[in-house]
PDB file of C-alpha atoms in Angstrom:
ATOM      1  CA  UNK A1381     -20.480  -8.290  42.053  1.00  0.00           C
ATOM      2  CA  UNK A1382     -22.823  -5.911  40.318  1.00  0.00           C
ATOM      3  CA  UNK A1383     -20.509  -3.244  41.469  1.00  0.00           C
ATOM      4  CA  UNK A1384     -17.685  -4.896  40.117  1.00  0.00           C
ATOM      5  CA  UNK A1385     -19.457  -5.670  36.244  1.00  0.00           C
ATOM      6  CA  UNK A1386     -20.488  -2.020  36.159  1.00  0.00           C
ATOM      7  CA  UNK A1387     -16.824  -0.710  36.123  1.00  0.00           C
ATOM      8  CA  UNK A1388     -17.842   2.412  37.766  1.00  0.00           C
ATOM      9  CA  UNK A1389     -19.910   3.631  34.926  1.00  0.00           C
ATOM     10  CA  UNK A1390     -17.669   2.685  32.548  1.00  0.00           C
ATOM     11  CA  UNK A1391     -18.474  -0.845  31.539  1.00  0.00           C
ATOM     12  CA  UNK A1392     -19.386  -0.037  27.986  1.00  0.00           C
ATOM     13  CA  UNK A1393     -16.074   0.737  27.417  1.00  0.00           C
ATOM     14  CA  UNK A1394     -13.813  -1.757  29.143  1.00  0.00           C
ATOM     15  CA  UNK A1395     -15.673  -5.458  28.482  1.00  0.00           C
ATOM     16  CA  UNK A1396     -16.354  -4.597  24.895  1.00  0.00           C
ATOM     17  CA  UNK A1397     -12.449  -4.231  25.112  1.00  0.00           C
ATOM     18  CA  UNK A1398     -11.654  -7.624  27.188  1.00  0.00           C
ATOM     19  CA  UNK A1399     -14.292  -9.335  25.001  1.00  0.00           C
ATOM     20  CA  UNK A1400     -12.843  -8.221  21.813  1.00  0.00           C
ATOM     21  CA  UNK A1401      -9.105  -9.562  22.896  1.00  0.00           C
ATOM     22  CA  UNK A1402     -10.479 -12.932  24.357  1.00  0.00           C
ATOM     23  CA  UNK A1403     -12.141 -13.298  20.508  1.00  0.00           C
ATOM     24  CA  UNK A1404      -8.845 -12.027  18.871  1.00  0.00           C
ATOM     25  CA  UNK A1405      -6.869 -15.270  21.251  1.00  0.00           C
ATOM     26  CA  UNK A1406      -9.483 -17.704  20.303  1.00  0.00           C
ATOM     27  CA  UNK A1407      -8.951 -16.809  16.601  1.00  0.00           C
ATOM     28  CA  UNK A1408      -5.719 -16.897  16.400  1.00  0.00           C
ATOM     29  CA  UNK A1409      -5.307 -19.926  18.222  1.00  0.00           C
ATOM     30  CA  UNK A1410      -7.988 -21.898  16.366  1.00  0.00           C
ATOM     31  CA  UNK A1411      -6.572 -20.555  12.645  1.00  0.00           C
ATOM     32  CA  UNK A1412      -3.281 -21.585  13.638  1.00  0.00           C
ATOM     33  CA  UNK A1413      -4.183 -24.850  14.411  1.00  0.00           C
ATOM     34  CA  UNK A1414      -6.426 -25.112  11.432  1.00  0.00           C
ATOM     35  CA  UNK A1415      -3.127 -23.797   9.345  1.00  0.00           C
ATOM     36  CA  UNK A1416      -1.284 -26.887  10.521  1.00  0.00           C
ATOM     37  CA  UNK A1417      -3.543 -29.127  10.758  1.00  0.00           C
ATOM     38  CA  UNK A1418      -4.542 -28.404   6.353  1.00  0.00           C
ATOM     39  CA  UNK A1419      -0.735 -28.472   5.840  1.00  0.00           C
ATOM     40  CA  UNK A1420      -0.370 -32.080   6.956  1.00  0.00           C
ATOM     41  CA  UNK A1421      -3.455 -32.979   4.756  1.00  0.00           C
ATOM     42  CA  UNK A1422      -2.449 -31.232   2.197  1.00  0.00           C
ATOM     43  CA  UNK A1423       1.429 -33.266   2.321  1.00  0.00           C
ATOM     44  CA  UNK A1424      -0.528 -36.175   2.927  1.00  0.00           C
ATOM     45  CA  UNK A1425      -2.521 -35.889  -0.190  1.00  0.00           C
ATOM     46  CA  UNK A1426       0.504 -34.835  -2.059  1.00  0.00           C
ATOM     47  CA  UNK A1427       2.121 -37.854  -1.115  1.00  0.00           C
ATOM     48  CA  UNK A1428      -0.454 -40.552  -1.692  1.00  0.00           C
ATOM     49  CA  UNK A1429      -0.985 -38.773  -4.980  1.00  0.00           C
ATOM     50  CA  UNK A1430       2.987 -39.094  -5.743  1.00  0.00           C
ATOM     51  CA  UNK A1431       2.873 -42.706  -4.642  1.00  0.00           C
ATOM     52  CA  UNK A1432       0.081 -43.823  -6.938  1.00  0.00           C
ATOM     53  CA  UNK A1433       1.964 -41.761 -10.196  1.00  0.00           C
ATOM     54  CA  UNK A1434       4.901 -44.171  -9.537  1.00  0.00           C
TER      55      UNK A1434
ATOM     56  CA  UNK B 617      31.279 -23.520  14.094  1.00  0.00           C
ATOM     57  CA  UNK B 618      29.591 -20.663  16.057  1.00  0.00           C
ATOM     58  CA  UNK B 619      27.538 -20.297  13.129  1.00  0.00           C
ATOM     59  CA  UNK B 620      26.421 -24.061  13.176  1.00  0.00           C
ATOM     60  CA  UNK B 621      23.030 -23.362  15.452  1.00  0.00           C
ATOM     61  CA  UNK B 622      22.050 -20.686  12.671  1.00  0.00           C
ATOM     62  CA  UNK B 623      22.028 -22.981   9.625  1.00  0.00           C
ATOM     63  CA  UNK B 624      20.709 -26.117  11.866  1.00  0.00           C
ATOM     64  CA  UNK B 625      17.854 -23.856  12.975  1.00  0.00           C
ATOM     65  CA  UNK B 626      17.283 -22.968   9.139  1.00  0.00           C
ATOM     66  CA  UNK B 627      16.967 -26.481   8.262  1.00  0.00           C
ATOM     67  CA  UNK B 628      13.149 -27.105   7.708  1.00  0.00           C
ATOM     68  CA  UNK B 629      12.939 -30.386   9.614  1.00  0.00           C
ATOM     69  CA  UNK B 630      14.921 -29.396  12.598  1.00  0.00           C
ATOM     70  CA  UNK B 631      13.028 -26.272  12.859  1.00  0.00           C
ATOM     71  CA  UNK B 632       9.460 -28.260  12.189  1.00  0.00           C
ATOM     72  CA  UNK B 633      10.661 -30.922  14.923  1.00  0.00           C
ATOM     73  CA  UNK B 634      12.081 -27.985  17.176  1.00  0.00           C
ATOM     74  CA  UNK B 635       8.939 -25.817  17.223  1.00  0.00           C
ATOM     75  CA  UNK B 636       6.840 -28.590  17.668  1.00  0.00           C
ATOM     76  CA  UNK B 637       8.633 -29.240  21.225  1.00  0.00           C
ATOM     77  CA  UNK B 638       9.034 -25.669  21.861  1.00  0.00           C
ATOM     78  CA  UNK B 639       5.490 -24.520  21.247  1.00  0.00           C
ATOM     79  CA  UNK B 640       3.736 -25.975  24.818  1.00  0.00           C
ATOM     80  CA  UNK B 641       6.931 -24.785  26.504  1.00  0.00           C
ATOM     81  CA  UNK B 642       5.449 -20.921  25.924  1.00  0.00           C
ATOM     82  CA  UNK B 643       1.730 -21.333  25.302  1.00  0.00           C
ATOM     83  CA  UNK B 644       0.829 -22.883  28.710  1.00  0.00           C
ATOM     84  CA  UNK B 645       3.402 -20.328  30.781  1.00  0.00           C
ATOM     85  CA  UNK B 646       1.328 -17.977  28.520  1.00  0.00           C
ATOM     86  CA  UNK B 647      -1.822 -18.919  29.814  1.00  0.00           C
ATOM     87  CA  UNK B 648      -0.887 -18.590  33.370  1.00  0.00           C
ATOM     88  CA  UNK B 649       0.978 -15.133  32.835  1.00  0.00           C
ATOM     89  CA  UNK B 650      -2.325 -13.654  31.080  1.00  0.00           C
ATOM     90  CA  UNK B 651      -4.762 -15.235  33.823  1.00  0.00           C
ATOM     91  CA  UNK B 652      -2.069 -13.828  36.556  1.00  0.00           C
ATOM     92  CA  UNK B 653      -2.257 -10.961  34.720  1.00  0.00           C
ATOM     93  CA  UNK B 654      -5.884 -10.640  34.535  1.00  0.00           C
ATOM     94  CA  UNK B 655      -6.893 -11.047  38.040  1.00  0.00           C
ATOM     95  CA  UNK B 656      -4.093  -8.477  38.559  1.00  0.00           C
ATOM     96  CA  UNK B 657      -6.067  -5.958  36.755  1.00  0.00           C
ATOM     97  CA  UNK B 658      -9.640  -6.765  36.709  1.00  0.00           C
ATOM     98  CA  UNK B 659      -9.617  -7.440  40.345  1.00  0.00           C
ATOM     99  CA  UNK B 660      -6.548  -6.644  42.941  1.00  0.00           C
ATOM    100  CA  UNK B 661      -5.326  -3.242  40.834  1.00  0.00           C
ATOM    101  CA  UNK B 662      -6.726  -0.235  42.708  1.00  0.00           C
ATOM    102  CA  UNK B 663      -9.128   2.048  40.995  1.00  0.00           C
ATOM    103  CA  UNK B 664      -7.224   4.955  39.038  1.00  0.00           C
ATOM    104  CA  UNK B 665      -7.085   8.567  40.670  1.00  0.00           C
ATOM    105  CA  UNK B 666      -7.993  10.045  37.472  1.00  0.00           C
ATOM    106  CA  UNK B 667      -9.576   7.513  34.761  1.00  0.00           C
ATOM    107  CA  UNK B 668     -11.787   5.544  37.660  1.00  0.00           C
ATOM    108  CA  UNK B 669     -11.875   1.854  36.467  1.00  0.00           C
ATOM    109  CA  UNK B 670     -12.147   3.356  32.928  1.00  0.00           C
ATOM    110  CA  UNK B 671      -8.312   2.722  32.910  1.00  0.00           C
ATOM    111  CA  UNK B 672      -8.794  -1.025  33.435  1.00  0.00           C
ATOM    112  CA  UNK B 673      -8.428  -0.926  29.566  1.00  0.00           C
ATOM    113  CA  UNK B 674      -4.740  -0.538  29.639  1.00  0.00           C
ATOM    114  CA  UNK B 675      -4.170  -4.568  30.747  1.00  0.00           C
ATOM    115  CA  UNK B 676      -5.257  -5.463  26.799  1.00  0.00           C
ATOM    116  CA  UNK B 677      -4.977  -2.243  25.294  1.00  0.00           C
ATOM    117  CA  UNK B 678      -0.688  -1.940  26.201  1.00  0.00           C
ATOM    118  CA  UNK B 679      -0.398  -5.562  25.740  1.00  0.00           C
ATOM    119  CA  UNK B 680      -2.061  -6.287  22.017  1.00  0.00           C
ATOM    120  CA  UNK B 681      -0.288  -2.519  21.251  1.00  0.00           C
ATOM    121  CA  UNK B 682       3.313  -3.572  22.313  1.00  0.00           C
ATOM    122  CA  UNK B 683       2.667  -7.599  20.421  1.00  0.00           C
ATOM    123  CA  UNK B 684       1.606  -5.423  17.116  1.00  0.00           C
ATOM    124  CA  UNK B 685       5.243  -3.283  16.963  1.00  0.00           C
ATOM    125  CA  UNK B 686       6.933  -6.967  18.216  1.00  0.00           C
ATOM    126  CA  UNK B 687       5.482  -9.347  15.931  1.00  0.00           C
ATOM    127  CA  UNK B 688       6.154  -6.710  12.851  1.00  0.00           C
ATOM    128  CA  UNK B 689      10.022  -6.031  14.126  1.00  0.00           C
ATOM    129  CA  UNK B 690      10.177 -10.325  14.262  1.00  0.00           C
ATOM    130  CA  UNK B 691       8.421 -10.116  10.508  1.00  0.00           C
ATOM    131  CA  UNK B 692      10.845  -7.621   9.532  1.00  0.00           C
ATOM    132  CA  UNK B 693      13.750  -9.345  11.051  1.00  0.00           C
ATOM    133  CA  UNK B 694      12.797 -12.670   9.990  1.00  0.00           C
ATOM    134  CA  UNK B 695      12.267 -10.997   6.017  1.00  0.00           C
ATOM    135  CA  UNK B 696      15.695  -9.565   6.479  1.00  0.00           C
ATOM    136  CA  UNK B 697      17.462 -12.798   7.311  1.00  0.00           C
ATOM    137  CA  UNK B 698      15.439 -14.673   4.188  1.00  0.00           C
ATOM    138  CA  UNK B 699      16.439 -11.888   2.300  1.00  0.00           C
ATOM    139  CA  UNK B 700      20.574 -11.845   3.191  1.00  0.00           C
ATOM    140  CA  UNK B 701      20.886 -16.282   3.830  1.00  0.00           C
ATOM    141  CA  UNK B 702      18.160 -16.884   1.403  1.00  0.00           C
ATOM    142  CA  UNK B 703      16.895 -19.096   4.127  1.00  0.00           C
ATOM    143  CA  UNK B 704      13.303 -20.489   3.189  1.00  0.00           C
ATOM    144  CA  UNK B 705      12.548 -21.041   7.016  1.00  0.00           C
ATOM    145  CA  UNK B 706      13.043 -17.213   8.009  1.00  0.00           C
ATOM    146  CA  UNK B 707      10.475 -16.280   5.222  1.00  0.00           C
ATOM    147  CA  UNK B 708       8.017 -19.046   6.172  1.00  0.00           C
ATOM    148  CA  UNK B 709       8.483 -17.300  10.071  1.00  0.00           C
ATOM    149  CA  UNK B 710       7.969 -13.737   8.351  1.00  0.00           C
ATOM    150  CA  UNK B 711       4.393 -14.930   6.365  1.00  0.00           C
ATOM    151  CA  UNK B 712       3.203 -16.311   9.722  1.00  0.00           C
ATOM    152  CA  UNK B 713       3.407 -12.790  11.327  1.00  0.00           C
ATOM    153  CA  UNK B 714       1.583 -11.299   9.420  1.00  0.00           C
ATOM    154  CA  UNK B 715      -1.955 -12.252  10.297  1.00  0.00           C
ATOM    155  CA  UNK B 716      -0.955 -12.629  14.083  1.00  0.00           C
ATOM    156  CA  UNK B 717       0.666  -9.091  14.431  1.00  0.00           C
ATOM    157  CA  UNK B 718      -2.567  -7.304  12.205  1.00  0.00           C
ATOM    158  CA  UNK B 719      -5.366  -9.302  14.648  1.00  0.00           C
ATOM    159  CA  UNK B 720      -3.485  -7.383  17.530  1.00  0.00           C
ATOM    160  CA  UNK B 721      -2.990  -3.911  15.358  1.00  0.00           C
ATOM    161  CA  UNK B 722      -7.103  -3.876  15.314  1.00  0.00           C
ATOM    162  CA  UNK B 723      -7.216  -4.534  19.067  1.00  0.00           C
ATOM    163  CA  UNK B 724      -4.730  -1.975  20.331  1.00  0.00           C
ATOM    164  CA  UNK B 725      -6.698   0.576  17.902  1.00  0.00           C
ATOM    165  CA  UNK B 726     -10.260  -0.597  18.958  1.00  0.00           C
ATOM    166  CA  UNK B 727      -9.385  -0.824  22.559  1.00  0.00           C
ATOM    167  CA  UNK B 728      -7.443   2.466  22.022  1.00  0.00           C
ATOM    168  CA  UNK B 729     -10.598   4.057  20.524  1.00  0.00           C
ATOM    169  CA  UNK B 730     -12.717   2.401  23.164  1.00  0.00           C
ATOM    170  CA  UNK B 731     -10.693   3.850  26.017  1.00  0.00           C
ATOM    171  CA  UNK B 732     -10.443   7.218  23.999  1.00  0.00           C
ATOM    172  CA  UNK B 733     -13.702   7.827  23.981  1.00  0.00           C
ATOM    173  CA  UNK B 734     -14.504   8.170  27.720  1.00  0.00           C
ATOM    174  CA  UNK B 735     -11.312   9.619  28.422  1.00  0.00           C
ATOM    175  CA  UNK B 736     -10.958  11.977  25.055  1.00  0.00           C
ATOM    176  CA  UNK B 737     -14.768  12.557  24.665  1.00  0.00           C
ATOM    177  CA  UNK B 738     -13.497  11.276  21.050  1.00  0.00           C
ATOM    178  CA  UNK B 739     -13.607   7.695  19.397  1.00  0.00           C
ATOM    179  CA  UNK B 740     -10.704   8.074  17.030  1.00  0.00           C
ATOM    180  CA  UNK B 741      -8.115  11.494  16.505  1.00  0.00           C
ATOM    181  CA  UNK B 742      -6.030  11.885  13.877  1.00  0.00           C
ATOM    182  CA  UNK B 743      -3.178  11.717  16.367  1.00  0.00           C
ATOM    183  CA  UNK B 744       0.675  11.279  15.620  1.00  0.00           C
ATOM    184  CA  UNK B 745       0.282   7.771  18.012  1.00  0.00           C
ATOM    185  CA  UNK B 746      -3.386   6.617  16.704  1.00  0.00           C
ATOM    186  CA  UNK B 747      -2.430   7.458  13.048  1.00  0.00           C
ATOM    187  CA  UNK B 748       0.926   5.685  13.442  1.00  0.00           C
ATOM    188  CA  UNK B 749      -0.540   2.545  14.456  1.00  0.00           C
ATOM    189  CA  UNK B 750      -3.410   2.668  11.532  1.00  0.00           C
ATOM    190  CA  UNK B 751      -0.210   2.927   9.552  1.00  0.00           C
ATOM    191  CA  UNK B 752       1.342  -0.347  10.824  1.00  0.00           C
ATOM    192  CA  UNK B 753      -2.145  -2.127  10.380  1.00  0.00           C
ATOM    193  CA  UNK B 754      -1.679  -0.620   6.290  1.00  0.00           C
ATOM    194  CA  UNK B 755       1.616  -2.355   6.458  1.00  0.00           C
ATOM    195  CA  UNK B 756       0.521  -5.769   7.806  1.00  0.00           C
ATOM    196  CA  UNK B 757      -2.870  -5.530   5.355  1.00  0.00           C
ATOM    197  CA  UNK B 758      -0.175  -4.615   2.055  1.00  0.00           C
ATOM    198  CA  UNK B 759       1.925  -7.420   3.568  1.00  0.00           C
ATOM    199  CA  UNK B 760      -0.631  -9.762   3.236  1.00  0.00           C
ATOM    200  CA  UNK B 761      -2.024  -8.119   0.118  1.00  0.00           C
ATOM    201  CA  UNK B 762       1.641  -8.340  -1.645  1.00  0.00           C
ATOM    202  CA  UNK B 763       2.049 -12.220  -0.435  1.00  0.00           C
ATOM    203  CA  UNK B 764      -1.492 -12.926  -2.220  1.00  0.00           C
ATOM    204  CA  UNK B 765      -0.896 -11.043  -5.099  1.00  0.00           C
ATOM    205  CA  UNK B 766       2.378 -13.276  -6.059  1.00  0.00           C
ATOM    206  CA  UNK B 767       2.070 -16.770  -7.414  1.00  0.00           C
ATOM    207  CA  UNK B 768       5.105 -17.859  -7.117  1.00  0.00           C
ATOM    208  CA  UNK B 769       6.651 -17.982  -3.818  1.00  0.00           C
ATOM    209  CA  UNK B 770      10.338 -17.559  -3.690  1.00  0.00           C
ATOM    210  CA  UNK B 771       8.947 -13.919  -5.848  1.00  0.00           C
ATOM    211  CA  UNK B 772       6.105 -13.503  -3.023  1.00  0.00           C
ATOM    212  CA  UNK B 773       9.108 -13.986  -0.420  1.00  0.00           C
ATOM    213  CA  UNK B 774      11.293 -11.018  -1.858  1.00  0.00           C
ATOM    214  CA  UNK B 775       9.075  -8.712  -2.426  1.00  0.00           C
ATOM    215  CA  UNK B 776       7.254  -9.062   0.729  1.00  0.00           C
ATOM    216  CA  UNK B 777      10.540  -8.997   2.839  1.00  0.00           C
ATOM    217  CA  UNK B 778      11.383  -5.095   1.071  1.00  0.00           C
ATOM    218  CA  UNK B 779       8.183  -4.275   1.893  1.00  0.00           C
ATOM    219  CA  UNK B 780       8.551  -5.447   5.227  1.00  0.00           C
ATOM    220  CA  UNK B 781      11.924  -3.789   5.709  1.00  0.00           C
ATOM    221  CA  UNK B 782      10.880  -0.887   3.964  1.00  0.00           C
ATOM    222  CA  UNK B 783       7.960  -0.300   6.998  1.00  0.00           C
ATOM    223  CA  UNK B 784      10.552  -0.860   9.706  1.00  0.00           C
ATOM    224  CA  UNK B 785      10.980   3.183   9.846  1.00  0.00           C
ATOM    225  CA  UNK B 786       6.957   3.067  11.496  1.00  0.00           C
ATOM    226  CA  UNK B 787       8.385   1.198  14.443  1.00  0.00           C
ATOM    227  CA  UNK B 788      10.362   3.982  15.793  1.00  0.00           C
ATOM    228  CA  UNK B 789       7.866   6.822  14.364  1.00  0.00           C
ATOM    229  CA  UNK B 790       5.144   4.941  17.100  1.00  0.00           C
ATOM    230  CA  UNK B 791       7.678   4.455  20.075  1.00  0.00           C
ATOM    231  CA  UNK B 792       8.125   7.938  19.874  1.00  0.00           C
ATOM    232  CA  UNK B 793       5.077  10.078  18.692  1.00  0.00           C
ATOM    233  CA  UNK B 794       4.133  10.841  21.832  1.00  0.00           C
ATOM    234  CA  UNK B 795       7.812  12.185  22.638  1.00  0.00           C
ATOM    235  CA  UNK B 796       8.176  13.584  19.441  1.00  0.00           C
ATOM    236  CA  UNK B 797       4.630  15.553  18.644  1.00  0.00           C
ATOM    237  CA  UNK B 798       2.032  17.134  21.227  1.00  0.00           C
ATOM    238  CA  UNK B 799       0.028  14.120  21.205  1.00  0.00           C
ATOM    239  CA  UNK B 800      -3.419  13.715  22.918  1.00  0.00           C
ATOM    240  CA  UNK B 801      -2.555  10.151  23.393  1.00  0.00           C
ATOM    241  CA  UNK B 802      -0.899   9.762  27.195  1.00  0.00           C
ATOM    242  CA  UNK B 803       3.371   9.489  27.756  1.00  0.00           C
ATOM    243  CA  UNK B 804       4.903   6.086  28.187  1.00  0.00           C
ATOM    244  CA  UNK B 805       3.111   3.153  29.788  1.00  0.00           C
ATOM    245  CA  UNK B 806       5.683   1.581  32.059  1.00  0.00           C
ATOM    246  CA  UNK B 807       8.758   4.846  32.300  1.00  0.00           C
ATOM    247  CA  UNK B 808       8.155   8.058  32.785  1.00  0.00           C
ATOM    248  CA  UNK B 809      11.717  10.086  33.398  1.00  0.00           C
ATOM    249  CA  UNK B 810      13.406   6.550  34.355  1.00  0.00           C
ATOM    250  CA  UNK B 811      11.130   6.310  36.850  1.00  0.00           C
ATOM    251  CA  UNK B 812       7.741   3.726  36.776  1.00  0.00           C
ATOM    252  CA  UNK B 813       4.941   5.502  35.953  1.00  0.00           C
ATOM    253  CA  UNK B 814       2.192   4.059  38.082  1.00  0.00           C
ATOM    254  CA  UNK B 815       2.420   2.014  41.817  1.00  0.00           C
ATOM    255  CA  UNK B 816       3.422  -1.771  41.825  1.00  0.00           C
ATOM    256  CA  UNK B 817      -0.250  -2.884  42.371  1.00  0.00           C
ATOM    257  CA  UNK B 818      -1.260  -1.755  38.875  1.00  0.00           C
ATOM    258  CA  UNK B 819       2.454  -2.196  37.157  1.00  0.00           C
ATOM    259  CA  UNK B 820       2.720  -5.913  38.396  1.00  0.00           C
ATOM    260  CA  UNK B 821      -0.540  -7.078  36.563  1.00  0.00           C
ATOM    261  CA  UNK B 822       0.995  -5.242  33.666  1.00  0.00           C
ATOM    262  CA  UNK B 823       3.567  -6.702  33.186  1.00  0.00           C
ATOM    263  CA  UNK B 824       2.443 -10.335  33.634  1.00  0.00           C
ATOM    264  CA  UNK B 825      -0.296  -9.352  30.768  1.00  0.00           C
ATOM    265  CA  UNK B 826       2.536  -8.291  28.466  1.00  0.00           C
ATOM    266  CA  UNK B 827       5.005 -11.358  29.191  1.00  0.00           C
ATOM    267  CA  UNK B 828       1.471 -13.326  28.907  1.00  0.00           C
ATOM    268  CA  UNK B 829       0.807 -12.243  25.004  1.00  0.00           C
ATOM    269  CA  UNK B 830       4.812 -11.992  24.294  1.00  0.00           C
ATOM    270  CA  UNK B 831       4.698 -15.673  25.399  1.00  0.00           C
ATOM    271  CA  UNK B 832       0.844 -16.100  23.282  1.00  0.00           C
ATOM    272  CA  UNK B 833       2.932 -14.976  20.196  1.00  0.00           C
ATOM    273  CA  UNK B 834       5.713 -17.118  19.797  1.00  0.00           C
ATOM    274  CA  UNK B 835       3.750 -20.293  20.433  1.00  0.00           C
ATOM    275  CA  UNK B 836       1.339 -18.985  17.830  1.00  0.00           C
ATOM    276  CA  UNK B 837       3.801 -17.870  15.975  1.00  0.00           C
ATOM    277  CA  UNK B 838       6.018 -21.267  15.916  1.00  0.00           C
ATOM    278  CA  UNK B 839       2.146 -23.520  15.403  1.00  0.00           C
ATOM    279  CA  UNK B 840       1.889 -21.356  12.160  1.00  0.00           C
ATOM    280  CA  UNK B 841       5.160 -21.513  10.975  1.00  0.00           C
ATOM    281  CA  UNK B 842       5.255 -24.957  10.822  1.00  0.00           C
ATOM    282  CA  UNK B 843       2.592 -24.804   8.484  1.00  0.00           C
ATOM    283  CA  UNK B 844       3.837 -22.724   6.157  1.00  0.00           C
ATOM    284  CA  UNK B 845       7.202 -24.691   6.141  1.00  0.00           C
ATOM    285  CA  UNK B 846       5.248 -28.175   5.594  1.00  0.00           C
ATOM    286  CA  UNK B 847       3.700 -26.016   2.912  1.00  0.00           C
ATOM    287  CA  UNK B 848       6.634 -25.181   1.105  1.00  0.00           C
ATOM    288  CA  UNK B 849       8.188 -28.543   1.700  1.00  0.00           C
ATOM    289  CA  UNK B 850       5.614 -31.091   0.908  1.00  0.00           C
ATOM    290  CA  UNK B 851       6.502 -33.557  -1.157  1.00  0.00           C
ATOM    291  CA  UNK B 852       9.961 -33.883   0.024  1.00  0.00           C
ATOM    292  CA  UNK B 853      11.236 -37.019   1.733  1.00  0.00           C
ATOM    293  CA  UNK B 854      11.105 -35.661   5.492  1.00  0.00           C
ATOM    294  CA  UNK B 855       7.423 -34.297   5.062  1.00  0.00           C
ATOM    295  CA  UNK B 856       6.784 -37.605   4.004  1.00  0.00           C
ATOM    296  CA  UNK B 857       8.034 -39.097   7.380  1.00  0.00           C
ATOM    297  CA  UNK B 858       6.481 -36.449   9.197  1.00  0.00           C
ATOM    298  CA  UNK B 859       2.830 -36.950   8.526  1.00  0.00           C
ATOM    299  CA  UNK B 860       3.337 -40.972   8.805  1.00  0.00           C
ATOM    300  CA  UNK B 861       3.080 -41.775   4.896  1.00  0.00           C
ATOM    301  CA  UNK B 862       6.821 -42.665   4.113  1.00  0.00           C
ATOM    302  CA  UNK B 863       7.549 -45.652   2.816  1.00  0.00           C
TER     303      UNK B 863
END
């Protein structure tokens, strides 16, 4: 196992690189949602707010 | 009537009610692909002749690289058609590239620069390949820049889609640097001469990591673009019915 973290030597170099990506997917996957998600509230809002004016 | 699908698919609630169905269909095959993908190359891939497990980089590194060139060739393409059918739903897909296609420009270069500097003895060189890719994350960044700049959005749109258009020419200039100048930065990934470049047991893993984040941007693609086309259609009588406030 040990062997296997260490990368040969060169684990400096390649988990900073996996870690980076997996951060990078989370991101985008929680700021798209978040993107939608304000969208809806924000027609929501808009709606409710069009519905009292009339 | 051939043309029907194209203006159905550039109707903002069929696309919103499309996408919506579509989006599980590629982000759980995605999932799989990439954790195929991973154990592929973390694990199962032999060691590399010449790089040691140093090259073990090359399963994110290839994959974010070739989903920074996609998602700007889909922005472009997607500017281009809002541009020609003045089709709102093309420029809402073009906006939601941008962010998406310049996380993955900062991962191919960082991962590049990681990899580099083992390999190189170098962190960064200003090399036709490395520069060409700084250029493309430029490109997203004035993208995004432009879009923010411009109140109004049906300006924002058009001037963001020439732009976009306009940067196309990097696309090709990246491809092929490393055919075109003496680069420091290696040949092709996947063909060398018509021939693959490296045994099945390291290409298979790959190429799983590659379908993995194609598949990772379209269903992150599709989440955001039905954002921005709620955004730009809110108040209308189908957003309405959407988010369960019609009367």
């Amino acid at each position: 196992m040990m062997h296997w973290l260490s990368m040969g030597g060169y684990w400096p170099f390649v988990w900073p690189s996996y870690l980076l990506t997996l951060g990078v997917v989370v991101l985008n996957i929680f700021l798209a949602r978040r993107s939608l998600r304000e969208a809806r509230s924000d027609a929501r809002r808009r709606l409710q707010m069009q519905r009292s004016g009339s | 009537m051939a043309w029907t699908w194209f203006h159905k698919f550039g109707s903002p609630p069929h696309f919103y009610r499309l996408a919506g169905k579509l989006t599980p269909w590629f982000a759980w095959p995605a999932l799989l692909l990439s954790l195929a993908g991973l154990y592929g190359g973390l694990v199962s891939a032999p060691m590399d002749y010449q790089q040691g497990e140093g090259y073990r980089i090359i399963y994110v590194h290839v994959p974010a690289a070739v989903l920074s060139t996609m998602a700007y060739a889909t922005m472009a393409a997607a500017a281009g058609v809002g541009l020609i059918w003045r089709m709102n739903v093309a420029y809402a897909v073009a906006a939601s590239c941008a962010a998406i296609g310049a996380s993955f420009t900062v991962v191919a270069l960082v991962t590049g620069s990681l990899w580099g500097r083992p390999m190189w003895g170098t962190y960064w060189e200003w090399d036709p390949r490395l520069t060409s890719e700084l250029v493309l994350l430029f490109l997203y960044l004035g993208y995004m820049g432009l879009r923010a700049a411009i109140e109004d959005t049906a300006r924002a749109d058009r001037a963001s889609a020439v732009l976009a258009l306009v940067g196309v020419i990097n696309l090709p200039i990246i491809h092929y640097s490393v055919d075109w100048w003496n680069s420091l930065h290696q040949g092709h990934t996947l063909l060398k001469m018509g021939k693959a470049s490296m045994p099945a047991s390291m290409l298979v893993p790959l190429l799983l990591m590659m379908a993995g984040f194609t598949l990772f941007f379209a269903a992150i693609l599709l989440v955001r673009a039905r954002g921005e086309v709620l955004r730009r259609e809110r108040g209308t009588r189908w957003v309405g019915e959407v988010v369960g406030e019609a009367t």
